[in-house]
PDB file of C-alpha atoms and ligand atoms in Angstrom:
ATOM      1  CA  MET A   1       8.717  -6.551 -20.233  1.00  0.00           C
ATOM      2  CA  GLN A   2       5.947  -8.609 -18.617  1.00  0.00           C
ATOM      3  CA  LEU A   3       2.518  -7.017 -18.306  1.00  0.00           C
ATOM      4  CA  GLU A   4      -0.033  -8.472 -15.905  1.00  0.00           C
ATOM      5  CA  ASP A   5      -3.460  -9.529 -17.146  1.00  0.00           C
ATOM      6  CA  ARG A   6      -6.548  -9.793 -15.002  1.00  0.00           C
ATOM      7  CA  ALA A   7      -9.365 -12.213 -15.714  1.00  0.00           C
ATOM      8  CA  ILE A   8     -12.954 -11.371 -14.717  1.00  0.00           C
ATOM      9  CA  GLY A   9     -15.102 -14.181 -16.063  1.00  0.00           C
ATOM     10  CA  GLU A  10     -15.041 -13.970 -19.841  1.00  0.00           C
ATOM     11  CA  VAL A  11     -13.268 -10.595 -19.740  1.00  0.00           C
ATOM     12  CA  THR A  12      -9.499 -10.233 -19.537  1.00  0.00           C
ATOM     13  CA  VAL A  13      -8.049  -6.800 -18.792  1.00  0.00           C
ATOM     14  CA  LEU A  14      -4.768  -6.331 -20.667  1.00  0.00           C
ATOM     15  CA  PHE A  15      -3.086  -3.664 -18.571  1.00  0.00           C
ATOM     16  CA  GLY A  16      -0.808  -1.192 -20.289  1.00  0.00           C
ATOM     17  CA  GLU A  17       2.460  -0.038 -18.798  1.00  0.00           C
ATOM     18  CA  ARG A  18       2.260   2.011 -15.588  1.00  0.00           C
ATOM     19  CA  GLY A  19      -1.351   0.960 -15.078  1.00  0.00           C
ATOM     20  CA  GLY A  20      -2.327   2.326 -18.461  1.00  0.00           C
ATOM     21  CA  LYS A  21      -1.147   5.879 -17.914  1.00  0.00           C
ATOM     22  CA  TYR A  22      -1.360   7.888 -21.164  1.00  0.00           C
ATOM     23  CA  PRO A  23      -0.163   7.234 -23.872  1.00  0.00           C
ATOM     24  CA  GLN A  24      -0.667   3.638 -22.726  1.00  0.00           C
ATOM     25  CA  GLY A  25      -4.053   2.221 -21.775  1.00  0.00           C
ATOM     26  CA  ASN A  26      -5.901  -0.862 -20.584  1.00  0.00           C
ATOM     27  CA  SER A  27      -7.540  -2.989 -23.250  1.00  0.00           C
ATOM     28  CA  LEU A  28     -10.182  -5.687 -22.845  1.00  0.00           C
ATOM     29  CA  LEU A  29     -10.364  -9.107 -24.380  1.00  0.00           C
ATOM     30  CA  VAL A  30     -13.907 -10.522 -24.300  1.00  0.00           C
ATOM     31  CA  ARG A  31     -14.273 -14.219 -25.055  1.00  0.00           C
ATOM     32  CA  GLY A  32     -17.522 -15.941 -25.982  1.00  0.00           C
ATOM     33  CA  ALA A  33     -18.088 -19.485 -27.196  1.00  0.00           C
ATOM     34  CA  GLU A  34     -18.030 -18.354 -30.821  1.00  0.00           C
ATOM     35  CA  GLU A  35     -16.240 -15.012 -30.998  1.00  0.00           C
ATOM     36  CA  THR A  36     -13.527 -13.038 -29.243  1.00  0.00           C
ATOM     37  CA  LEU A  37     -13.449  -9.223 -29.258  1.00  0.00           C
ATOM     38  CA  ILE A  38     -10.673  -6.863 -28.369  1.00  0.00           C
ATOM     39  CA  VAL A  39     -11.769  -3.483 -27.010  1.00  0.00           C
ATOM     40  CA  ASP A  40      -9.504  -0.437 -27.440  1.00  0.00           C
ATOM     41  CA  PRO A  41      -6.246  -2.201 -28.349  1.00  0.00           C
ATOM     42  CA  SER A  42      -3.588   0.047 -26.823  1.00  0.00           C
ATOM     43  CA  LEU A  43       0.139   0.478 -27.355  1.00  0.00           C
ATOM     44  CA  GLY A  44       0.544  -2.153 -24.615  1.00  0.00           C
ATOM     45  CA  VAL A  45      -1.035  -4.813 -26.846  1.00  0.00           C
ATOM     46  CA  ILE A  46       1.675  -4.498 -29.493  1.00  0.00           C
ATOM     47  CA  PRO A  47       4.468  -6.401 -27.666  1.00  0.00           C
ATOM     48  CA  ARG A  48       2.145  -9.278 -26.754  1.00  0.00           C
ATOM     49  CA  ARG A  49       0.230  -9.686 -29.993  1.00  0.00           C
ATOM     50  CA  ALA A  50       1.688 -13.160 -30.555  1.00  0.00           C
ATOM     51  CA  ALA A  51       0.441 -14.353 -27.163  1.00  0.00           C
ATOM     52  CA  LEU A  52      -3.210 -13.350 -27.789  1.00  0.00           C
ATOM     53  CA  PRO A  53      -5.909 -15.796 -28.861  1.00  0.00           C
ATOM     54  CA  ARG A  54      -7.652 -15.383 -32.225  1.00  0.00           C
ATOM     55  CA  VAL A  55      -9.501 -12.053 -32.337  1.00  0.00           C
ATOM     56  CA  ASP A  56     -12.645 -11.787 -34.479  1.00  0.00           C
ATOM     57  CA  ARG A  57     -13.453  -8.084 -34.120  1.00  0.00           C
ATOM     58  CA  VAL A  58     -11.972  -4.835 -32.845  1.00  0.00           C
ATOM     59  CA  LEU A  59     -14.251  -2.442 -30.929  1.00  0.00           C
ATOM     60  CA  ASN A  60     -13.199   1.115 -30.110  1.00  0.00           C
ATOM     61  CA  SER A  61     -14.949   3.077 -27.371  1.00  0.00           C
ATOM     62  CA  HIS A  62     -14.136   6.206 -29.398  1.00  0.00           C
ATOM     63  CA  CYS A  63     -11.703   7.469 -32.006  1.00  0.00           C
ATOM     64  CA  HIS A  64      -8.697   8.769 -30.053  1.00  0.00           C
ATOM     65  CA  GLU A  65      -5.078   7.981 -30.768  1.00  0.00           C
ATOM     66  CA  ASP A  66      -4.323   5.901 -27.672  1.00  0.00           C
ATOM     67  CA  HIS A  67      -7.460   3.749 -28.118  1.00  0.00           C
ATOM     68  CA  VAL A  68      -6.795   2.788 -31.737  1.00  0.00           C
ATOM     69  CA  ALA A  69      -2.994   2.436 -31.428  1.00  0.00           C
ATOM     70  CA  GLY A  70      -3.182  -1.370 -31.669  1.00  0.00           C
ATOM     71  CA  ASN A  71      -5.972  -1.614 -34.262  1.00  0.00           C
ATOM     72  CA  HIS A  72      -3.393  -2.159 -37.000  1.00  0.00           C
ATOM     73  CA  LEU A  73      -2.444  -5.504 -35.409  1.00  0.00           C
ATOM     74  CA  PHE A  74      -5.804  -6.871 -36.579  1.00  0.00           C
ATOM     75  CA  PRO A  75      -6.047  -5.848 -40.246  1.00  0.00           C
ATOM     76  CA  ASP A  76      -8.194  -8.788 -41.360  1.00  0.00           C
ATOM     77  CA  VAL A  77     -11.133  -8.451 -38.960  1.00  0.00           C
ATOM     78  CA  PRO A  78     -13.914  -5.832 -38.797  1.00  0.00           C
ATOM     79  CA  TRP A  79     -13.304  -2.662 -36.765  1.00  0.00           C
ATOM     80  CA  HIS A  80     -16.370  -1.207 -35.047  1.00  0.00           C
ATOM     81  CA  LEU A  81     -16.945   2.314 -33.659  1.00  0.00           C
ATOM     82  CA  HIS A  82     -19.950   4.454 -32.853  1.00  0.00           C
ATOM     83  CA  GLU A  83     -21.323   5.998 -36.020  1.00  0.00           C
ATOM     84  CA  ALA A  84     -20.570   9.542 -34.794  1.00  0.00           C
ATOM     85  CA  ASP A  85     -16.816   8.830 -34.529  1.00  0.00           C
ATOM     86  CA  LEU A  86     -16.619   6.797 -37.734  1.00  0.00           C
ATOM     87  CA  PRO A  87     -15.157   9.607 -39.905  1.00  0.00           C
ATOM     88  CA  GLY A  88     -12.111   9.599 -37.623  1.00  0.00           C
ATOM     89  CA  ILE A  89     -11.075   6.043 -38.404  1.00  0.00           C
ATOM     90  CA  ARG A  90     -11.873   6.319 -42.104  1.00  0.00           C
ATOM     91  CA  SER A  91      -9.148   8.846 -42.980  1.00  0.00           C
ATOM     92  CA  LEU A  92      -6.321  10.841 -41.462  1.00  0.00           C
ATOM     93  CA  ALA A  93      -8.138  14.080 -42.372  1.00  0.00           C
ATOM     94  CA  GLY A  94     -11.242  12.794 -40.582  1.00  0.00           C
ATOM     95  CA  PHE A  95      -9.143  11.843 -37.558  1.00  0.00           C
ATOM     96  CA  MET A  96      -7.547  15.303 -37.452  1.00  0.00           C
ATOM     97  CA  ALA A  97     -10.994  16.959 -37.551  1.00  0.00           C
ATOM     98  CA  ILE A  98     -11.844  15.323 -34.209  1.00  0.00           C
ATOM     99  CA  PHE A  99      -8.952  17.167 -32.536  1.00  0.00           C
ATOM    100  CA  GLY A 100      -9.163  20.406 -34.481  1.00  0.00           C
ATOM    101  CA  TYR A 101      -5.473  21.313 -34.125  1.00  0.00           C
ATOM    102  CA  GLU A 102      -4.083  23.789 -36.617  1.00  0.00           C
ATOM    103  CA  GLY A 103      -0.697  25.153 -37.706  1.00  0.00           C
ATOM    104  CA  ASP A 104       2.462  23.715 -36.150  1.00  0.00           C
ATOM    105  CA  VAL A 105       0.538  21.856 -33.456  1.00  0.00           C
ATOM    106  CA  GLY A 106      -1.515  20.165 -36.188  1.00  0.00           C
ATOM    107  CA  ALA A 107       1.538  19.211 -38.242  1.00  0.00           C
ATOM    108  CA  GLN A 108       3.235  17.709 -35.172  1.00  0.00           C
ATOM    109  CA  TRP A 109       0.068  15.854 -34.300  1.00  0.00           C
ATOM    110  CA  VAL A 110      -0.258  14.244 -37.740  1.00  0.00           C
ATOM    111  CA  LYS A 111       3.275  12.905 -37.323  1.00  0.00           C
ATOM    112  CA  ALA A 112       2.521  11.591 -33.823  1.00  0.00           C
ATOM    113  CA  LEU A 113      -0.690   9.871 -34.948  1.00  0.00           C
ATOM    114  CA  VAL A 114       1.115   7.971 -37.667  1.00  0.00           C
ATOM    115  CA  GLU A 115       4.529   7.329 -36.082  1.00  0.00           C
ATOM    116  CA  GLN A 116       3.792   7.043 -32.380  1.00  0.00           C
ATOM    117  CA  PHE A 117       0.206   5.713 -32.512  1.00  0.00           C
ATOM    118  CA  HIS A 118       0.410   3.651 -35.724  1.00  0.00           C
ATOM    119  CA  PHE A 119      -2.745   5.155 -37.213  1.00  0.00           C
ATOM    120  CA  VAL A 120      -4.000   3.233 -40.241  1.00  0.00           C
ATOM    121  CA  PRO A 121      -7.173   4.525 -41.934  1.00  0.00           C
ATOM    122  CA  ARG A 122      -9.948   1.992 -42.307  1.00  0.00           C
ATOM    123  CA  PRO A 123     -12.560   3.187 -44.833  1.00  0.00           C
ATOM    124  CA  ASP A 124     -14.731   0.100 -44.273  1.00  0.00           C
ATOM    125  CA  ALA A 125     -14.958   0.381 -40.471  1.00  0.00           C
ATOM    126  CA  VAL A 126     -18.414  -0.664 -39.258  1.00  0.00           C
ATOM    127  CA  PRO A 127     -20.673   1.649 -37.209  1.00  0.00           C
ATOM    128  CA  PHE A 128     -22.577   0.730 -34.073  1.00  0.00           C
ATOM    129  CA  ARG A 129     -25.255   2.707 -32.236  1.00  0.00           C
ATOM    130  CA  ASP A 130     -26.624   3.058 -28.723  1.00  0.00           C
ATOM    131  CA  GLY A 131     -28.262  -0.186 -27.642  1.00  0.00           C
ATOM    132  CA  ASP A 132     -26.531  -2.415 -30.183  1.00  0.00           C
ATOM    133  CA  VAL A 133     -25.533  -5.805 -28.790  1.00  0.00           C
ATOM    134  CA  PHE A 134     -22.687  -8.084 -29.841  1.00  0.00           C
ATOM    135  CA  GLU A 135     -23.565 -11.728 -29.074  1.00  0.00           C
ATOM    136  CA  LEU A 136     -20.342 -13.705 -28.717  1.00  0.00           C
ATOM    137  CA  GLY A 137     -21.836 -17.128 -28.078  1.00  0.00           C
ATOM    138  CA  GLY A 138     -22.488 -19.086 -24.896  1.00  0.00           C
ATOM    139  CA  GLY A 139     -24.566 -16.211 -23.488  1.00  0.00           C
ATOM    140  CA  VAL A 140     -21.689 -13.721 -23.548  1.00  0.00           C
ATOM    141  CA  ARG A 141     -22.818 -10.315 -24.754  1.00  0.00           C
ATOM    142  CA  LEU A 142     -21.554  -6.770 -25.017  1.00  0.00           C
ATOM    143  CA  GLU A 143     -24.024  -3.883 -25.121  1.00  0.00           C
ATOM    144  CA  VAL A 144     -23.196  -0.416 -26.477  1.00  0.00           C
ATOM    145  CA  ILE A 145     -24.114   2.617 -24.350  1.00  0.00           C
ATOM    146  CA  HIS A 146     -23.570   5.942 -26.134  1.00  0.00           C
ATOM    147  CA  THR A 147     -21.926   8.384 -23.713  1.00  0.00           C
ATOM    148  CA  PRO A 148     -20.914  11.450 -25.795  1.00  0.00           C
ATOM    149  CA  GLY A 149     -18.967  14.447 -24.566  1.00  0.00           C
ATOM    150  CA  HIS A 150     -15.355  13.308 -24.591  1.00  0.00           C
ATOM    151  CA  THR A 151     -15.899  12.776 -28.315  1.00  0.00           C
ATOM    152  CA  ARG A 152     -19.211  12.774 -30.184  1.00  0.00           C
ATOM    153  CA  GLY A 153     -19.219   9.004 -30.465  1.00  0.00           C
ATOM    154  CA  HIS A 154     -17.733   8.001 -27.112  1.00  0.00           C
ATOM    155  CA  CYS A 155     -19.376   4.830 -25.755  1.00  0.00           C
ATOM    156  CA  ALA A 156     -19.342   2.674 -22.659  1.00  0.00           C
ATOM    157  CA  PHE A 157     -19.773  -1.096 -22.967  1.00  0.00           C
ATOM    158  CA  ARG A 158     -21.685  -3.390 -20.633  1.00  0.00           C
ATOM    159  CA  ILE A 159     -20.403  -6.969 -20.705  1.00  0.00           C
ATOM    160  CA  GLU A 160     -22.489  -9.823 -19.311  1.00  0.00           C
ATOM    161  CA  PRO A 161     -22.539 -12.212 -17.557  1.00  0.00           C
ATOM    162  CA  ALA A 162     -19.202 -10.919 -16.169  1.00  0.00           C
ATOM    163  CA  GLY A 163     -20.961  -7.784 -14.868  1.00  0.00           C
ATOM    164  CA  VAL A 164     -18.330  -5.411 -16.269  1.00  0.00           C
ATOM    165  CA  LEU A 165     -19.084  -1.824 -17.243  1.00  0.00           C
ATOM    166  CA  TYR A 166     -16.224  -0.507 -19.366  1.00  0.00           C
ATOM    167  CA  LEU A 167     -16.131   3.285 -19.262  1.00  0.00           C
ATOM    168  CA  GLY A 168     -13.403   4.101 -21.808  1.00  0.00           C
ATOM    169  CA  ASP A 169     -12.235   7.666 -21.182  1.00  0.00           C
ATOM    170  CA  ILE A 170     -14.774   8.439 -18.513  1.00  0.00           C
ATOM    171  CA  ASP A 171     -11.578   7.380 -16.827  1.00  0.00           C
ATOM    172  CA  LEU A 172     -12.247   8.459 -13.212  1.00  0.00           C
ATOM    173  CA  SER A 173      -8.739   9.957 -13.012  1.00  0.00           C
ATOM    174  CA  SER A 174      -7.691  12.853 -10.788  1.00  0.00           C
ATOM    175  CA  PHE A 175      -7.109  14.891 -13.987  1.00  0.00           C
ATOM    176  CA  GLY A 176     -10.866  14.968 -14.459  1.00  0.00           C
ATOM    177  CA  PRO A 177     -13.051  14.941 -17.565  1.00  0.00           C
ATOM    178  CA  TYR A 178     -11.403  15.889 -20.850  1.00  0.00           C
ATOM    179  CA  TYR A 179     -13.597  17.941 -23.225  1.00  0.00           C
ATOM    180  CA  GLY A 180     -10.937  19.966 -25.020  1.00  0.00           C
ATOM    181  CA  ASP A 181     -11.189  18.696 -28.606  1.00  0.00           C
ATOM    182  CA  ALA A 182     -13.147  20.085 -31.528  1.00  0.00           C
ATOM    183  CA  TRP A 183     -15.506  17.120 -31.157  1.00  0.00           C
ATOM    184  CA  SER A 184     -15.848  17.380 -27.378  1.00  0.00           C
ATOM    185  CA  ASP A 185     -18.820  18.853 -25.544  1.00  0.00           C
ATOM    186  CA  LEU A 186     -18.847  19.753 -21.859  1.00  0.00           C
ATOM    187  CA  GLU A 187     -22.603  19.510 -21.338  1.00  0.00           C
ATOM    188  CA  ASP A 188     -22.877  16.212 -23.228  1.00  0.00           C
ATOM    189  CA  PHE A 189     -20.109  14.943 -20.939  1.00  0.00           C
ATOM    190  CA  GLU A 190     -22.068  16.038 -17.870  1.00  0.00           C
ATOM    191  CA  ARG A 191     -25.178  14.234 -19.128  1.00  0.00           C
ATOM    192  CA  SER A 192     -23.091  11.111 -19.774  1.00  0.00           C
ATOM    193  CA  LEU A 193     -21.679  11.273 -16.227  1.00  0.00           C
ATOM    194  CA  ALA A 194     -25.219  11.390 -14.848  1.00  0.00           C
ATOM    195  CA  GLN A 195     -26.206   8.519 -17.127  1.00  0.00           C
ATOM    196  CA  VAL A 196     -23.378   6.137 -16.144  1.00  0.00           C
ATOM    197  CA  ARG A 197     -23.945   6.966 -12.476  1.00  0.00           C
ATOM    198  CA  GLU A 198     -27.229   5.045 -12.711  1.00  0.00           C
ATOM    199  CA  ILE A 199     -25.746   1.891 -14.244  1.00  0.00           C
ATOM    200  CA  GLU A 200     -25.402  -1.070 -11.902  1.00  0.00           C
ATOM    201  CA  ALA A 201     -22.421  -3.333 -12.429  1.00  0.00           C
ATOM    202  CA  ARG A 202     -20.161  -5.525 -10.355  1.00  0.00           C
ATOM    203  CA  TRP A 203     -16.966  -4.275 -11.979  1.00  0.00           C
ATOM    204  CA  TYR A 204     -16.159  -0.868 -13.421  1.00  0.00           C
ATOM    205  CA  ALA A 205     -13.204  -0.663 -15.783  1.00  0.00           C
ATOM    206  CA  THR A 206     -11.550   2.346 -17.429  1.00  0.00           C
ATOM    207  CA  PHE A 207      -8.882   2.762 -20.081  1.00  0.00           C
ATOM    208  CA  HIS A 208      -6.410   4.710 -17.936  1.00  0.00           C
ATOM    209  CA  HIS A 209      -4.939   4.616 -14.427  1.00  0.00           C
ATOM    210  CA  ILE A 210      -7.799   3.279 -12.377  1.00  0.00           C
ATOM    211  CA  GLY A 211      -8.001  -0.079 -14.085  1.00  0.00           C
ATOM    212  CA  VAL A 212     -10.785  -2.031 -12.412  1.00  0.00           C
ATOM    213  CA  LEU A 213     -12.997  -1.062  -9.473  1.00  0.00           C
ATOM    214  CA  GLU A 214     -15.126  -3.623  -7.659  1.00  0.00           C
ATOM    215  CA  GLY A 215     -18.563  -2.625  -6.500  1.00  0.00           C
ATOM    216  CA  ARG A 216     -20.825   0.342  -6.790  1.00  0.00           C
ATOM    217  CA  ALA A 217     -19.612   2.229  -3.716  1.00  0.00           C
ATOM    218  CA  ALA A 218     -16.026   2.370  -5.011  1.00  0.00           C
ATOM    219  CA  PHE A 219     -17.293   3.449  -8.422  1.00  0.00           C
ATOM    220  CA  LEU A 220     -19.538   6.242  -7.113  1.00  0.00           C
ATOM    221  CA  GLU A 221     -16.790   7.609  -4.904  1.00  0.00           C
ATOM    222  CA  ARG A 222     -14.379   7.850  -7.841  1.00  0.00           C
ATOM    223  CA  LEU A 223     -17.054   9.085 -10.236  1.00  0.00           C
ATOM    224  CA  ASP A 224     -18.126  11.916  -7.957  1.00  0.00           C
ATOM    225  CA  ARG A 225     -14.534  13.022  -7.427  1.00  0.00           C
ATOM    226  CA  PHE A 226     -13.945  12.883 -11.188  1.00  0.00           C
ATOM    227  CA  ALA A 227     -17.092  14.892 -11.971  1.00  0.00           C
ATOM    228  CA  ALA A 228     -16.255  17.479  -9.289  1.00  0.00           C
ATOM    229  CA  VAL A 229     -13.209  18.597 -11.295  1.00  0.00           C
ATOM    230  CA  ILE A 230     -15.604  20.291 -13.749  1.00  0.00           C
ATOM    231  CA  GLY A 231     -17.058  22.494 -11.032  1.00  0.00           C
ATOM    232  CA  ARG A 232     -13.623  23.327  -9.669  1.00  0.00           C
ATOM    233  CA  ARG A 233     -12.438  24.503 -13.094  1.00  0.00           C
ATOM    234  CA  GLU A 234     -15.515  26.681 -13.347  1.00  0.00           C
ATOM    235  CA  GLU A 235     -15.066  28.184  -9.868  1.00  0.00           C
ATOM    236  CA  ARG A 236     -11.404  28.937 -10.623  1.00  0.00           C
ATOM    237  CA  LEU A 237     -12.465  30.622 -13.868  1.00  0.00           C
ATOM    238  CA  LEU A 238     -14.995  32.755 -12.004  1.00  0.00           C
ATOM    239  CA  ALA A 239     -12.351  33.817  -9.497  1.00  0.00           C
ATOM    240  CA  TYR A 240      -9.970  34.686 -12.349  1.00  0.00           C
ATOM    241  CA  LEU A 241     -12.690  36.857 -13.901  1.00  0.00           C
ATOM    242  CA  GLU A 242     -12.751  39.171 -10.897  1.00  0.00           C
ATOM    243  CA  GLU A 243     -10.704  41.272 -13.359  1.00  0.00           C
ATOM    244  CA  PRO A 244     -11.949  41.551 -16.961  1.00  0.00           C
ATOM    245  CA  ARG A 245     -10.083  39.018 -19.140  1.00  0.00           C
ATOM    246  CA  SER A 246      -9.986  37.973 -22.757  1.00  0.00           C
ATOM    247  CA  LEU A 247     -10.295  34.351 -23.899  1.00  0.00           C
ATOM    248  CA  ASP A 248      -6.599  34.539 -24.895  1.00  0.00           C
ATOM    249  CA  GLU A 249      -5.736  35.329 -21.281  1.00  0.00           C
ATOM    250  CA  VAL A 250      -8.003  32.558 -20.004  1.00  0.00           C
ATOM    251  CA  ALA A 251      -6.357  30.038 -22.358  1.00  0.00           C
ATOM    252  CA  ALA A 252      -2.865  31.117 -21.265  1.00  0.00           C
ATOM    253  CA  HIS A 253      -3.725  30.964 -17.551  1.00  0.00           C
ATOM    254  CA  ARG A 254      -4.291  27.176 -17.547  1.00  0.00           C
ATOM    255  CA  PHE A 255      -7.294  25.656 -15.842  1.00  0.00           C
ATOM    256  CA  VAL A 256      -7.076  22.146 -17.314  1.00  0.00           C
ATOM    257  CA  TYR A 257      -3.349  21.427 -17.327  1.00  0.00           C
ATOM    258  CA  ARG A 258      -0.959  22.617 -14.655  1.00  0.00           C
ATOM    259  CA  PRO A 259       1.217  25.529 -15.784  1.00  0.00           C
ATOM    260  CA  GLU A 260       4.356  23.390 -15.484  1.00  0.00           C
ATOM    261  CA  ASP A 261       2.999  20.515 -17.622  1.00  0.00           C
ATOM    262  CA  PRO A 262       4.882  20.473 -20.954  1.00  0.00           C
ATOM    263  CA  VAL A 263       1.863  19.771 -23.172  1.00  0.00           C
ATOM    264  CA  PRO A 264       2.374  20.942 -26.774  1.00  0.00           C
ATOM    265  CA  PHE A 265      -1.372  21.237 -27.434  1.00  0.00           C
ATOM    266  CA  ALA A 266      -2.244  22.867 -24.111  1.00  0.00           C
ATOM    267  CA  GLU A 267      -3.258  26.195 -25.668  1.00  0.00           C
ATOM    268  CA  PRO A 268      -6.030  24.925 -27.986  1.00  0.00           C
ATOM    269  CA  VAL A 269      -7.270  22.498 -25.320  1.00  0.00           C
ATOM    270  CA  GLU A 270      -7.436  25.198 -22.640  1.00  0.00           C
ATOM    271  CA  ARG A 271      -9.137  27.539 -25.106  1.00  0.00           C
ATOM    272  CA  ARG A 272     -11.836  25.064 -26.144  1.00  0.00           C
ATOM    273  CA  SER A 273     -12.432  23.692 -22.660  1.00  0.00           C
ATOM    274  CA  MET A 274     -12.706  27.036 -20.945  1.00  0.00           C
ATOM    275  CA  ALA A 275     -14.636  28.730 -23.776  1.00  0.00           C
ATOM    276  CA  GLN A 276     -17.428  26.255 -23.016  1.00  0.00           C
ATOM    277  CA  HIS A 277     -17.398  27.208 -19.336  1.00  0.00           C
ATOM    278  CA  LEU A 278     -17.277  30.890 -20.251  1.00  0.00           C
ATOM    279  CA  ALA A 279     -20.228  30.568 -22.635  1.00  0.00           C
ATOM    280  CA  ARG A 280     -22.441  28.943 -20.059  1.00  0.00           C
ATOM    281  CA  LEU A 281     -21.477  31.382 -17.307  1.00  0.00           C
ATOM    282  CA  VAL A 282     -22.555  34.165 -19.692  1.00  0.00           C
ATOM    283  CA  ARG A 283     -25.804  32.291 -20.437  1.00  0.00           C
ATOM    284  CA  ARG A 284     -26.480  31.966 -16.712  1.00  0.00           C
ATOM    285  CA  GLY A 285     -25.770  35.625 -16.064  1.00  0.00           C
ATOM    286  CA  ARG A 286     -22.761  34.949 -13.837  1.00  0.00           C
ATOM    287  CA  VAL A 287     -20.300  36.508 -16.292  1.00  0.00           C
ATOM    288  CA  ARG A 288     -20.763  39.591 -18.494  1.00  0.00           C
ATOM    289  CA  GLU A 289     -18.934  40.690 -21.620  1.00  0.00           C
ATOM    290  CA  VAL A 290     -17.916  44.084 -20.254  1.00  0.00           C
ATOM    291  CA  GLU A 291     -16.371  45.259 -23.536  1.00  0.00           C
ATOM    292  CA  PRO A 292     -15.997  43.374 -26.822  1.00  0.00           C
ATOM    293  CA  GLY A 293     -13.932  40.243 -26.138  1.00  0.00           C
ATOM    294  CA  ARG A 294     -13.420  40.914 -22.413  1.00  0.00           C
ATOM    295  CA  PHE A 295     -15.315  39.083 -19.726  1.00  0.00           C
ATOM    296  CA  ALA A 296     -15.805  39.661 -16.013  1.00  0.00           C
ATOM    297  CA  ALA A 297     -17.732  38.019 -13.181  1.00  0.00           C
ATOM    298  CA  ALA A 298     -21.097  39.722 -12.761  1.00  0.00           C
TER     299      ALA A 298
HETATM  300 ZN1   ZN B   1     -10.017   9.736 -25.473  1.00  0.00          ZN
END
């Protein structure tokens, strides 16, 4: 299986299978005069490990299974994540807390993290924070931009002089923003979308599907379509609440995944995602709790 790479100055995009469609993803290799980093080593990095140059550090945009699936290939170099996501890489229990799955779904997920995504805990992983810069030598630098919402510690990376903004799981896909984990936050995600909208770059790269976009116009078009999914979910929820409904009914109805999608963790993800929409519609007076546990459009 031959995977295509794409070089943009000192950055090489290591595309995963099928353009990095989940559970695969697109990783970045960033080469300076003194150091080489790998960003979000995906499952697609595993078969070509032997062909990679020496890697001095691993950076993860956030602690999710598909982004750390190749970390174990680099056991002897430091692993860096935002400080807010650090507990996830330090232990399996910490990793599980990010997702918040319980019962059978949780037990299945533990197995998947270890067997399918090769999770290896790393108690000495090194934190970074918003504004931190990795200087790789020869003027090559990577700057950390904290963009929470997808997880608490989700970050984008700006790489110069290549002019690449790597957006991680602000992935600009037609699925839309994902904020369905215990450590996700819808309104943080919305603030992060507004924040990255203002960042000028020549290239915009994401972990899944989209790969690399050239130029700001292409980026803004995709970003606005991606962000609009949030509003559509909320409008569909409002329409559904023409009749009084419980959160159980909302979670079963499916607003995030399509009803036919066989997603084992759909229920908790729907519940957490749509509970956040429900809470803010109540706050804004657009939905009322008409009897305990039942909600209707005002
Ligand atoms: Zn993610």
